[in-house]
C-alpha positions as a Python dict, from the first residue, in 0.01 Angstrom:
ca = {
    (1, 'M'): (0, 0, 0),
    (2, 'T'): (196, -269, 180),
    (3, 'P'): (561, -336, 82),
    (4, 'K'): (456, -670, -70),
    (5, 'M'): (182, -509, -278),
    (6, 'F'): (421, -233, -386),
    (7, 'I'): (677, -489, -511),
    (8, 'L'): (408, -682, -699),
    (9, 'H'): (280, -357, -852),
    (10, 'I'): (630, -261, -974),
    (11, 'L'): (690, -612, -1108),
    (12, 'A'): (361, -611, -1298),
    (13, 'G'): (445, -275, -1451),
    (14, 'F'): (790, -396, -1550),
    (15, 'L'): (651, -704, -1722),
    (16, 'I'): (385, -511, -1913),
    (17, 'F'): (621, -238, -2032),
    (18, 'N'): (876, -492, -2151),
    (19, 'G'): (643, -682, -2378),
    (20, 'F'): (568, -965, -2137),
    (21, 'Q'): (306, -1218, -2237),
    (22, 'C'): (136, -1430, -1970),
    (23, 'S'): (191, -1742, -2181),
    (24, 'P'): (468, -1666, -2433),
    (25, 'C'): (560, -1859, -2744),
    (26, 'N'): (733, -2194, -2687),
    (27, 'V'): (989, -2137, -2964),
    (28, 'R'): (1121, -2400, -3201),
    (29, 'K'): (1354, -2296, -3483),
    (30, 'Y'): (1383, -2447, -3830),
    (31, 'G'): (1679, -2249, -3957),
    (32, 'D'): (1736, -1872, -3942),
    (33, 'N'): (1419, -1675, -3866),
    (34, 'N'): (1198, -1980, -3923),
    (35, 'I'): (1012, -1999, -3594),
    (36, 'V'): (701, -2186, -3483),
    (37, 'C'): (532, -2178, -3144),
    (38, 'V'): (489, -2530, -3010),
    (39, 'C'): (173, -2639, -2827),
    (40, 'N'): (110, -2968, -2648),
    (41, 'E'): (-135, -3107, -2393),
    (42, 'T'): (16, -2911, -2104),
    (43, 'Y'): (122, -2581, -2262),
    (44, 'C'): (18, -2341, -2538),
    (45, 'D'): (93, -1971, -2575),
    (46, 'E'): (-196, -1727, -2540),
    (47, 'L'): (-280, -1398, -2710),
    (48, 'N'): (-379, -1136, -2455),
    (49, 'L'): (-478, -774, -2508),
    (50, 'L'): (-353, -526, -2248),
    (51, 'S'): (-635, -416, -2021),
    (52, 'D'): (-487, -127, -1823),
    (53, 'V'): (-382, 128, -2083),
    (54, 'A'): (-399, 488, -1962),
    (55, 'S'): (-581, 759, -2158),
    (56, 'N'): (-250, 913, -2268),
    (57, 'Q'): (-105, 581, -2382),
    (58, 'A'): (-139, 329, -2665),
    (59, 'A'): (-89, -46, -2668),
    (60, 'L'): (144, -186, -2933),
    (61, 'Y'): (127, -547, -3052),
    (62, 'E'): (404, -671, -3282),
    (63, 'T'): (490, -981, -3482),
    (64, 'N'): (819, -976, -3672),
    (65, 'Q'): (1076, -1180, -3860),
    (66, 'N'): (1312, -1182, -3562),
    (67, 'G'): (1074, -1387, -3349),
    (68, 'A'): (826, -1152, -3179),
    (69, 'R'): (483, -1313, -3177),
    (70, 'F'): (203, -1070, -3087),
    (71, 'Q'): (440, -910, -2837),
    (72, 'S'): (285, -625, -2639),
    (73, 'S'): (424, -298, -2507),
    (74, 'I'): (307, 52, -2410),
    (75, 'L'): (374, 383, -2585),
    (76, 'N'): (302, 736, -2455),
    (77, 'F'): (135, 1022, -2639),
    (78, 'S'): (295, 1366, -2638),
    (79, 'K'): (141, 1705, -2708),
    (80, 'G'): (410, 1810, -2952),
    (81, 'I'): (662, 1660, -3192),
    (82, 'D'): (985, 1765, -3366),
    (83, 'R'): (915, 1955, -3687),
    (84, 'D'): (1134, 1730, -3901),
    (85, 'I'): (942, 1411, -3816),
    (86, 'T'): (695, 1280, -4073),
    (87, 'V'): (338, 1288, -3939),
    (88, 'V'): (57, 1046, -4029),
    (89, 'A'): (-281, 1185, -3922),
    (90, 'I'): (-594, 1000, -3809),
    (91, 'N'): (-918, 1130, -3960),
    (92, 'R'): (-1229, 1006, -3778),
    (93, 'S'): (-1459, 1195, -4014),
    (94, 'E'): (-1368, 970, -4307),
    (95, 'M'): (-1577, 655, -4262),
    (96, 'Y'): (-1544, 356, -4493),
    (97, 'Q'): (-1658, -8, -4465),
    (98, 'F'): (-1753, -195, -4149),
    (99, 'I'): (-1563, -502, -4031),
    (100, 'L'): (-1771, -818, -3997),
    (101, 'G'): (-1506, -1063, -3882),
    (102, 'F'): (-1221, -1303, -3944),
    (103, 'G'): (-1223, -1680, -3969),
    (104, 'G'): (-1124, -2003, -4143),
    (105, 'A'): (-1275, -2307, -4308),
    (106, 'F'): (-1413, -2619, -4140),
    (107, 'T'): (-1282, -2852, -4410),
    (108, 'D'): (-1282, -3232, -4394),
    (109, 'A'): (-901, -3219, -4355),
    (110, 'T'): (-947, -2994, -4052),
    (111, 'G'): (-1198, -3235, -3901),
    (112, 'I'): (-980, -3541, -3964),
    (113, 'N'): (-674, -3375, -3809),
    (114, 'I'): (-857, -3247, -3501),
    (115, 'N'): (-1014, -3588, -3445),
    (116, 'S'): (-672, -3752, -3477),
    (117, 'V'): (-524, -3585, -3166),
    (118, 'T'): (-610, -3630, -2799),
    (119, 'P'): (-914, -3452, -2647),
    (120, 'K'): (-685, -3215, -2455),
    (121, 'L'): (-506, -3113, -2773),
    (122, 'Q'): (-836, -3079, -2958),
    (123, 'K'): (-953, -2827, -2701),
    (124, 'K'): (-630, -2627, -2730),
    (125, 'I'): (-661, -2611, -3109),
    (126, 'I'): (-1020, -2485, -3093),
    (127, 'S'): (-926, -2240, -2817),
    (128, 'S'): (-630, -2112, -3022),
    (129, 'Y'): (-870, -2004, -3294),
    (130, 'F'): (-1196, -1907, -3126),
    (131, 'S'): (-1143, -1818, -2759),
    (132, 'K'): (-1061, -1483, -2600),
    (133, 'T'): (-698, -1592, -2561),
    (134, 'G'): (-683, -1712, -2923),
    (135, 'L'): (-749, -1540, -3255),
    (136, 'E'): (-1110, -1466, -3151),
    (137, 'Y'): (-1243, -1585, -3487),
    (138, 'T'): (-1606, -1492, -3546),
    (139, 'M'): (-1664, -1643, -3891),
    (140, 'G'): (-1636, -1984, -4055),
    (141, 'R'): (-1665, -2130, -4405),
    (142, 'V'): (-1823, -2474, -4440),
    (143, 'P'): (-1793, -2685, -4758),
    (144, 'I'): (-2135, -2822, -4849),
    (145, 'A'): (-2142, -3201, -4886),
    (146, 'K'): (-2362, -3497, -4799),
    (147, 'D'): (-2195, -3606, -4475),
    (148, 'F'): (-2212, -3339, -4203),
    (149, 'T'): (-2114, -3558, -3907),
    (150, 'L'): (-1741, -3479, -3927),
    (151, 'K'): (-1791, -3103, -3906),
    (152, 'I'): (-2084, -3057, -3668),
    (153, 'P'): (-1905, -3145, -3337),
    (154, 'I'): (-1612, -2918, -3428),
    (155, 'I'): (-1839, -2630, -3528),
    (156, 'K'): (-2029, -2666, -3201),
    (157, 'A'): (-1702, -2666, -3005),
    (158, 'A'): (-1598, -2349, -3187),
    (159, 'M'): (-1935, -2187, -3114),
    (160, 'A'): (-1892, -2266, -2745),
    (161, 'E'): (-1547, -2102, -2737),
    (162, 'S'): (-1633, -1798, -2948),
    (163, 'V'): (-1690, -1477, -2752),
    (164, 'K'): (-1923, -1340, -3021),
    (165, 'S'): (-2173, -1523, -3240),
    (166, 'L'): (-2002, -1738, -3504),
    (167, 'L'): (-2121, -1643, -3852),
    (168, 'L'): (-2108, -1944, -4083),
    (169, 'F'): (-2142, -1956, -4459),
    (170, 'G'): (-2164, -2261, -4682),
    (171, 'T'): (-1999, -2324, -5018),
    (172, 'P'): (-2071, -2602, -5271),
    (173, 'W'): (-1792, -2752, -5482),
    (174, 'S'): (-2010, -2964, -5709),
    (175, 'P'): (-2365, -3093, -5751),
    (176, 'P'): (-2409, -3469, -5716),
    (177, 'A'): (-2256, -3662, -6007),
    (178, 'W'): (-2596, -3785, -6129),
    (179, 'M'): (-2703, -3428, -6199),
    (180, 'K'): (-2411, -3358, -6435),
    (181, 'T'): (-2355, -3443, -6799),
    (182, 'N'): (-2021, -3614, -6730),
    (183, 'N'): (-2161, -3812, -6435),
    (184, 'A'): (-1867, -3703, -6217),
    (185, 'M'): (-1798, -3468, -5925),
    (186, 'N'): (-1534, -3287, -6126),
    (187, 'G'): (-1539, -3138, -6474),
    (188, 'K'): (-1792, -2912, -6640),
    (189, 'G'): (-2058, -2996, -6576),
    (190, 'F'): (-2817, -2827, -4639),
    (191, 'L'): (-2937, -2557, -4452),
    (192, 'R'): (-3229, -2743, -4284),
    (193, 'E'): (-3014, -3037, -4176),
    (194, 'Y'): (-2775, -2805, -3989),
    (195, 'Q'): (-3070, -2630, -3827),
    (196, 'T'): (-3182, -2962, -3678),
    (197, 'N'): (-2840, -2966, -3511),
    (198, 'N'): (-2887, -2612, -3375),
    (199, 'I'): (-2646, -2459, -3626),
    (200, 'T'): (-2776, -2163, -3829),
    (201, 'F'): (-2600, -2032, -4137),
    (202, 'W'): (-2543, -1661, -4193),
    (203, 'G'): (-2471, -1695, -4564),
    (204, 'M'): (-2368, -1904, -4862),
    (205, 'T'): (-2179, -1866, -5187),
    (206, 'V'): (-2331, -1992, -5511),
    (207, 'Q'): (-2028, -2199, -5614),
    (208, 'N'): (-1662, -2239, -5518),
    (209, 'E'): (-1429, -2120, -5794),
    (210, 'P'): (-1680, -2157, -6077),
    (211, 'T'): (-1406, -2126, -6341),
    (212, 'D'): (-1231, -2444, -6219),
    (213, 'G'): (-1475, -2680, -6383),
    (214, 'C'): (-1418, -2511, -6718),
    (215, 'V'): (-1063, -2649, -6717),
    (216, 'V'): (-1049, -2984, -6896),
    (217, 'D'): (-989, -3273, -6654),
    (218, 'F'): (-974, -3047, -6348),
    (219, 'P'): (-853, -3285, -6073),
    (220, 'F'): (-1113, -3241, -5799),
    (221, 'Q'): (-1476, -3147, -5732),
    (222, 'S'): (-1580, -2856, -5949),
    (223, 'L'): (-1848, -2716, -6176),
    (224, 'C'): (-1810, -2498, -6483),
    (225, 'F'): (-2051, -2220, -6392),
    (226, 'P'): (-1989, -1905, -6600),
    (227, 'P'): (-2154, -1580, -6490),
    (228, 'D'): (-2443, -1593, -6736),
    (229, 'M'): (-2539, -1941, -6611),
    (230, 'Q'): (-2495, -1829, -6250),
    (231, 'R'): (-2719, -1530, -6320),
    (232, 'D'): (-2995, -1750, -6461),
    (233, 'F'): (-2957, -2007, -6184),
    (234, 'L'): (-2993, -1732, -5925),
    (235, 'K'): (-3307, -1576, -6067),
    (236, 'M'): (-3481, -1893, -6183),
    (237, 'D'): (-3381, -2160, -5932),
    (238, 'L'): (-3170, -2079, -5625),
    (239, 'G'): (-3322, -1742, -5537),
    (240, 'P'): (-3686, -1850, -5557),
    (241, 'A'): (-3612, -2177, -5375),
    (242, 'L'): (-3443, -1993, -5088),
    (243, 'K'): (-3725, -1741, -5070),
    (244, 'K'): (-3988, -2014, -5062),
    (245, 'A'): (-3801, -2186, -4777),
    (246, 'G'): (-3785, -1862, -4577),
    (247, 'F'): (-3418, -1785, -4646),
    (248, 'T'): (-3467, -1430, -4768),
    (249, 'P'): (-3169, -1190, -4798),
    (250, 'D'): (-3229, -1053, -4449),
    (251, 'K'): (-3183, -1405, -4310),
    (252, 'L'): (-2925, -1558, -4546),
    (253, 'K'): (-2657, -1362, -4731),
    (254, 'V'): (-2596, -1498, -5082),
    (255, 'M'): (-2253, -1421, -5233),
    (256, 'I'): (-2153, -1449, -5597),
    (257, 'N'): (-1813, -1504, -5760),
    (258, 'D'): (-1613, -1688, -5486),
    (259, 'D'): (-1323, -1701, -5732),
    (260, 'N'): (-1000, -1510, -5789),
    (261, 'R'): (-995, -1131, -5826),
    (262, 'V'): (-925, -1164, -6199),
    (263, 'T'): (-1296, -1236, -6250),
    (264, 'L'): (-1387, -887, -6123),
    (265, 'P'): (-1561, -666, -6215),
    (266, 'K'): (-1684, -863, -6520),
    (267, 'W'): (-1845, -1142, -6315),
    (268, 'A'): (-2042, -896, -6104),
    (269, 'Q'): (-2152, -694, -6406),
    (270, 'V'): (-2299, -996, -6586),
    (271, 'I'): (-2502, -1108, -6284),
    (272, 'L'): (-2597, -778, -6124),
    (273, 'S'): (-2709, -611, -6445),
    (274, 'D'): (-3012, -841, -6422),
    (275, 'T'): (-3240, -698, -6153),
    (276, 'E'): (-3420, -1029, -6101),
    (277, 'A'): (-3091, -1203, -6016),
    (278, 'A'): (-2947, -904, -5829),
    (279, 'Q'): (-3232, -900, -5575),
    (280, 'Y'): (-3095, -1218, -5418),
    (281, 'V'): (-2730, -1104, -5394),
    (282, 'S'): (-2588, -948, -5077),
    (283, 'G'): (-2215, -969, -5136),
    (284, 'I'): (-1919, -1064, -5352),
    (285, 'A'): (-1673, -1329, -5230),
    (286, 'F'): (-1325, -1367, -5378),
    (287, 'H'): (-999, -1564, -5337),
    (288, 'W'): (-639, -1448, -5316),
    (289, 'Y'): (-455, -1684, -5554),
    (290, 'L'): (-214, -1527, -5804),
    (291, 'E'): (-242, -1223, -5581),
    (292, 'D'): (65, -1052, -5730),
    (293, 'Y'): (-81, -1058, -6080),
    (294, 'F'): (-430, -921, -6021),
    (295, 'P'): (-423, -600, -5815),
    (296, 'H'): (-645, -531, -5518),
    (297, 'K'): (-755, -222, -5709),
    (298, 'L'): (-1003, -453, -5887),
    (299, 'L'): (-1201, -455, -5561),
    (300, 'D'): (-1209, -76, -5553),
    (301, 'I'): (-1328, -69, -5915),
    (302, 'T'): (-1603, -321, -5845),
    (303, 'H'): (-1709, -140, -5527),
    (304, 'A'): (-1746, 184, -5724),
    (305, 'L'): (-1995, 2, -5947),
    (306, 'Y'): (-2179, -178, -5664),
    (307, 'P'): (-2125, 15, -5338),
    (308, 'N'): (-2424, -143, -5162),
    (309, 'L'): (-2278, -494, -5166),
    (310, 'F'): (-2019, -622, -4919),
    (311, 'Y'): (-1683, -770, -5025),
    (312, 'L'): (-1545, -1076, -4845),
    (313, 'P'): (-1211, -1254, -4902),
    (314, 'S'): (-1332, -1613, -4870),
    (315, 'E'): (-1020, -1830, -4921),
    (316, 'T'): (-646, -1799, -4871),
    (317, 'C'): (-359, -2043, -4834),
    (318, 'T'): (12, -2062, -4912),
    (319, 'G'): (198, -2356, -5060),
    (320, 'S'): (-69, -2397, -5329),
    (321, 'Y'): (139, -2341, -5641),
    (322, 'P'): (319, -2631, -5813),
    (323, 'W'): (653, -2458, -5754),
    (324, 'D'): (593, -2416, -5379),
    (325, 'F'): (811, -2662, -5191),
    (326, 'P'): (789, -2777, -4923),
    (327, 'K'): (412, -2753, -4909),
    (328, 'V'): (426, -2711, -4531),
    (329, 'A'): (711, -2471, -4456),
    (330, 'L'): (748, -2468, -4078),
    (331, 'G'): (820, -2121, -3943),
    (332, 'H'): (848, -1963, -4288),
    (333, 'W'): (830, -1587, -4226),
    (334, 'D'): (759, -1488, -4587),
    (335, 'R'): (431, -1681, -4583),
    (336, 'G'): (310, -1493, -4276),
    (337, 'E'): (418, -1165, -4431),
    (338, 'R'): (226, -1249, -4751),
    (339, 'Y'): (-86, -1300, -4542),
    (340, 'A'): (-45, -967, -4367),
    (341, 'H'): (13, -782, -4693),
    (342, 'D'): (-292, -937, -4855),
    (343, 'I'): (-518, -873, -4555),
    (344, 'I'): (-429, -506, -4525),
    (345, 'Q'): (-463, -454, -4901),
    (346, 'D'): (-806, -616, -4892),
    (347, 'L'): (-911, -396, -4601),
    (348, 'L'): (-787, -87, -4782),
    (349, 'N'): (-1009, -189, -5074),
    (350, 'W'): (-1348, -232, -4904),
    (351, 'S'): (-1323, -585, -4761),
    (352, 'I'): (-1526, -654, -4446),
    (353, 'G'): (-1300, -923, -4303),
    (354, 'Y'): (-1087, -1219, -4406),
    (355, 'I'): (-1146, -1594, -4426),
    (356, 'D'): (-852, -1834, -4428),
    (357, 'W'): (-868, -2185, -4578),
    (358, 'N'): (-796, -2501, -4371),
    (359, 'L'): (-789, -2435, -3998),
    (360, 'V'): (-562, -2735, -3934),
    (361, 'L'): (-343, -2953, -4158),
    (362, 'D'): (-90, -3229, -4094),
    (363, 'M'): (285, -3222, -4157),
    (364, 'Q'): (234, -3309, -4523),
    (365, 'G'): (-29, -3041, -4575),
    (366, 'G'): (-325, -3276, -4587),
    (367, 'P'): (-489, -3517, -4582),
    (368, 'N'): (-606, -3458, -4937),
    (369, 'W'): (-750, -3719, -5170),
    (370, 'V'): (-586, -3573, -5483),
    (371, 'S'): (-256, -3477, -5309),
    (372, 'N'): (-342, -3108, -5331),
    (373, 'F'): (-127, -3035, -5025),
    (374, 'V'): (-98, -2677, -4892),
    (375, 'D'): (9, -2491, -4577),
    (376, 'A'): (-201, -2370, -4283),
    (377, 'P'): (-165, -2144, -3975),
    (378, 'I'): (-179, -2450, -3747),
    (379, 'I'): (1, -2774, -3831),
    (380, 'V'): (-46, -3090, -3623),
    (381, 'N'): (231, -3343, -3572),
    (382, 'L'): (48, -3667, -3505),
    (383, 'G'): (371, -3848, -3420),
    (384, 'T'): (453, -3621, -3124),
    (385, 'N'): (98, -3517, -3024),
    (386, 'E'): (175, -3147, -3057),
    (387, 'F'): (85, -2869, -3296),
    (388, 'Y'): (272, -2572, -3436),
    (389, 'K'): (152, -2215, -3478),
    (390, 'Q'): (298, -2075, -3797),
    (391, 'P'): (387, -1707, -3865),
    (392, 'M'): (60, -1695, -4064),
    (393, 'Y'): (-129, -1752, -3739),
    (394, 'Y'): (26, -1444, -3577),
    (395, 'A'): (-15, -1234, -3893),
    (396, 'L'): (-388, -1305, -3868),
    (397, 'A'): (-380, -1220, -3497),
    (398, 'Q'): (-262, -865, -3566),
    (399, 'F'): (-598, -806, -3734),
    (400, 'S'): (-847, -1045, -3576),
    (401, 'K'): (-752, -958, -3217),
    (402, 'C'): (-765, -582, -3265),
    (403, 'L'): (-1062, -537, -3500),
    (404, 'P'): (-1383, -660, -3335),
    (405, 'R'): (-1703, -693, -3533),
    (406, 'G'): (-1858, -353, -3589),
    (407, 'S'): (-1529, -167, -3635),
    (408, 'Y'): (-1504, 78, -3927),
    (409, 'R'): (-1210, 175, -4142),
    (410, 'I'): (-1141, 547, -4110),
    (411, 'G'): (-914, 802, -4275),
    (412, 'L'): (-536, 791, -4243),
    (413, 'N'): (-347, 1070, -4415),
    (414, 'A'): (25, 1010, -4477),
    (415, 'S'): (256, 1259, -4641),
    (416, 'S'): (351, 1207, -5005),
    (417, 'A'): (717, 1192, -4899),
    (418, 'L'): (653, 885, -4686),
    (419, 'S'): (456, 715, -4964),
    (420, 'A'): (732, 784, -5217),
    (421, 'D'): (997, 631, -4993),
    (422, 'I'): (818, 304, -4921),
    (423, 'G'): (629, 210, -5237),
    (424, 'S'): (416, -103, -5208),
    (425, 'N'): (625, -266, -4934),
    (426, 'F'): (467, -65, -4654),
    (427, 'N'): (95, -28, -4585),
    (428, 'M'): (-111, 122, -4306),
    (429, 'A'): (-482, 130, -4229),
    (430, 'A'): (-679, 293, -3949),
    (431, 'F'): (-1003, 182, -3781),
    (432, 'Q'): (-1245, 285, -3509),
    (433, 'T'): (-1393, 8, -3292),
    (434, 'P'): (-1744, -10, -3142),
    (435, 'E'): (-1582, 90, -2811),
    (436, 'D'): (-1448, 408, -2982),
    (437, 'K'): (-1090, 287, -2973),
    (438, 'I'): (-856, 373, -3258),
    (439, 'V'): (-658, 93, -3421),
    (440, 'V'): (-375, 153, -3667),
    (441, 'I'): (-219, -150, -3835),
    (442, 'A'): (111, -130, -4023),
    (443, 'V'): (277, -394, -4241),
    (444, 'N'): (645, -328, -4318),
    (445, 'R'): (798, -565, -4572),
    (446, 'L'): (1110, -350, -4606),
    (447, 'N'): (1447, -454, -4463),
    (448, 'V'): (1476, -123, -4278),
    (449, 'P'): (1267, 32, -3999),
    (450, 'L'): (1045, 333, -4058),
    (451, 'H'): (1017, 623, -3813),
    (452, 'F'): (727, 870, -3799),
    (453, 'A'): (454, 1000, -3568),
    (454, 'L'): (87, 913, -3557),
    (455, 'N'): (-133, 1214, -3485),
    (456, 'D'): (-471, 1179, -3321),
    (457, 'P'): (-622, 1527, -3278),
    (458, 'Q'): (-795, 1407, -2960),
    (459, 'K'): (-477, 1262, -2806),
    (460, 'G'): (-166, 1418, -2953),
    (461, 'Y'): (135, 1255, -3114),
    (462, 'L'): (257, 899, -3089),
    (463, 'K'): (619, 859, -3197),
    (464, 'V'): (657, 515, -3358),
    (465, 'T'): (917, 289, -3514),
    (466, 'V'): (781, 22, -3744),
    (467, 'N'): (1059, -235, -3736),
    (468, 'A'): (1191, -403, -4048),
    (469, 'R'): (989, -706, -4163),
    (470, 'S'): (723, -653, -3900),
    (471, 'I'): (347, -628, -3851),
    (472, 'Q'): (234, -383, -3585),
    (473, 'S'): (-104, -293, -3436),
    (474, 'Y'): (-148, 25, -3230),
    (475, 'V'): (-459, 49, -3011),
    (476, 'W'): (-574, 344, -2797),
}
């Protein structure tokens, strides 16, 4: 090795071991601990997985309240550990659900915002979500409506960037007004076209939030579609129509519910108790709203009743409640932490992935025709031709980057002492990837760090510190 090569080798090692990122976050602060990463036409941070990790080492990726954004470092396994250290053991023999993927929604607001920035910035936004140096999204939700032209170019751009096939599923908000008793798109009351544009759908939900339309004067597109009506619609209309058109369950995955967890397990029981309706159902979709009031345990209860169906979180966003202000909270750590907590709880309760809501919103949290403004992982500033990656973006990265399609959740056995100390503000989950890598993800919402050792019988012990208010992913 020449002296020059030796120096470069040492420098590379120094950078990797000190959490260096090839393209780090361009930080902008909005008060204490409120940090966004700024992207413009010439620069945008990238998310890179470490490639040269030795067999006796693990890669650590961390996002935290103090400003780390998917920061990488290396840890070393040891053969032994001090007896007084709490041990959390990996159990490969316990196999749970597979992971299908992570993604977001190709809403009209997303399309309008992407089309409002320059072509260079458009490419960076798409890359930030779908490329190998972005979140590596592999799924997308598409609202079903008459005009597809806004979404199709963006979906195709995402498909071109995506490393794996992009699994799309459609969701209707309302039938046409002329089909409803109130002659409106709100109140009680496409697949072929995309194929002609070389876009194939993996699945669809029967109806977005079918309880919305049962609310008098609900402000936007909706349909009151209680479970007994959805059951009959499935077995008498939708199911047979899809079958006749060649969209059988092996080719198109139909999901019921697509509403908040409070509807479970009742919604599933009403529909799936009818075998004629149940034959068309592949999965149960659900939303996260009012997540603190309706426990994730509802998913576990429903899965125990219907273990052969998959469970998919199909919509999430912050800033949605009337008391949330501002709607777009730039750099707000708590919103990213809420995402991480919800994702890991869903994964611990049989979910096969996670689908966010709007991919891109503007500084107001729109556009939205009824002023239903909310937050998003990427916010565009049309006045400065730049966009901001929120903490929510990096919370998603801790999962989407480390859990490729085909991963499985596996056993993780923590001591009762550790569980008693941390309560619900600390969660961990373990996974095995298709490449036989182990991934452990920890979400610490406590204001203090936690110290323990991960034990992999095939590797040894990994002494770890999960920093306060942090999300960490260990990969080996």
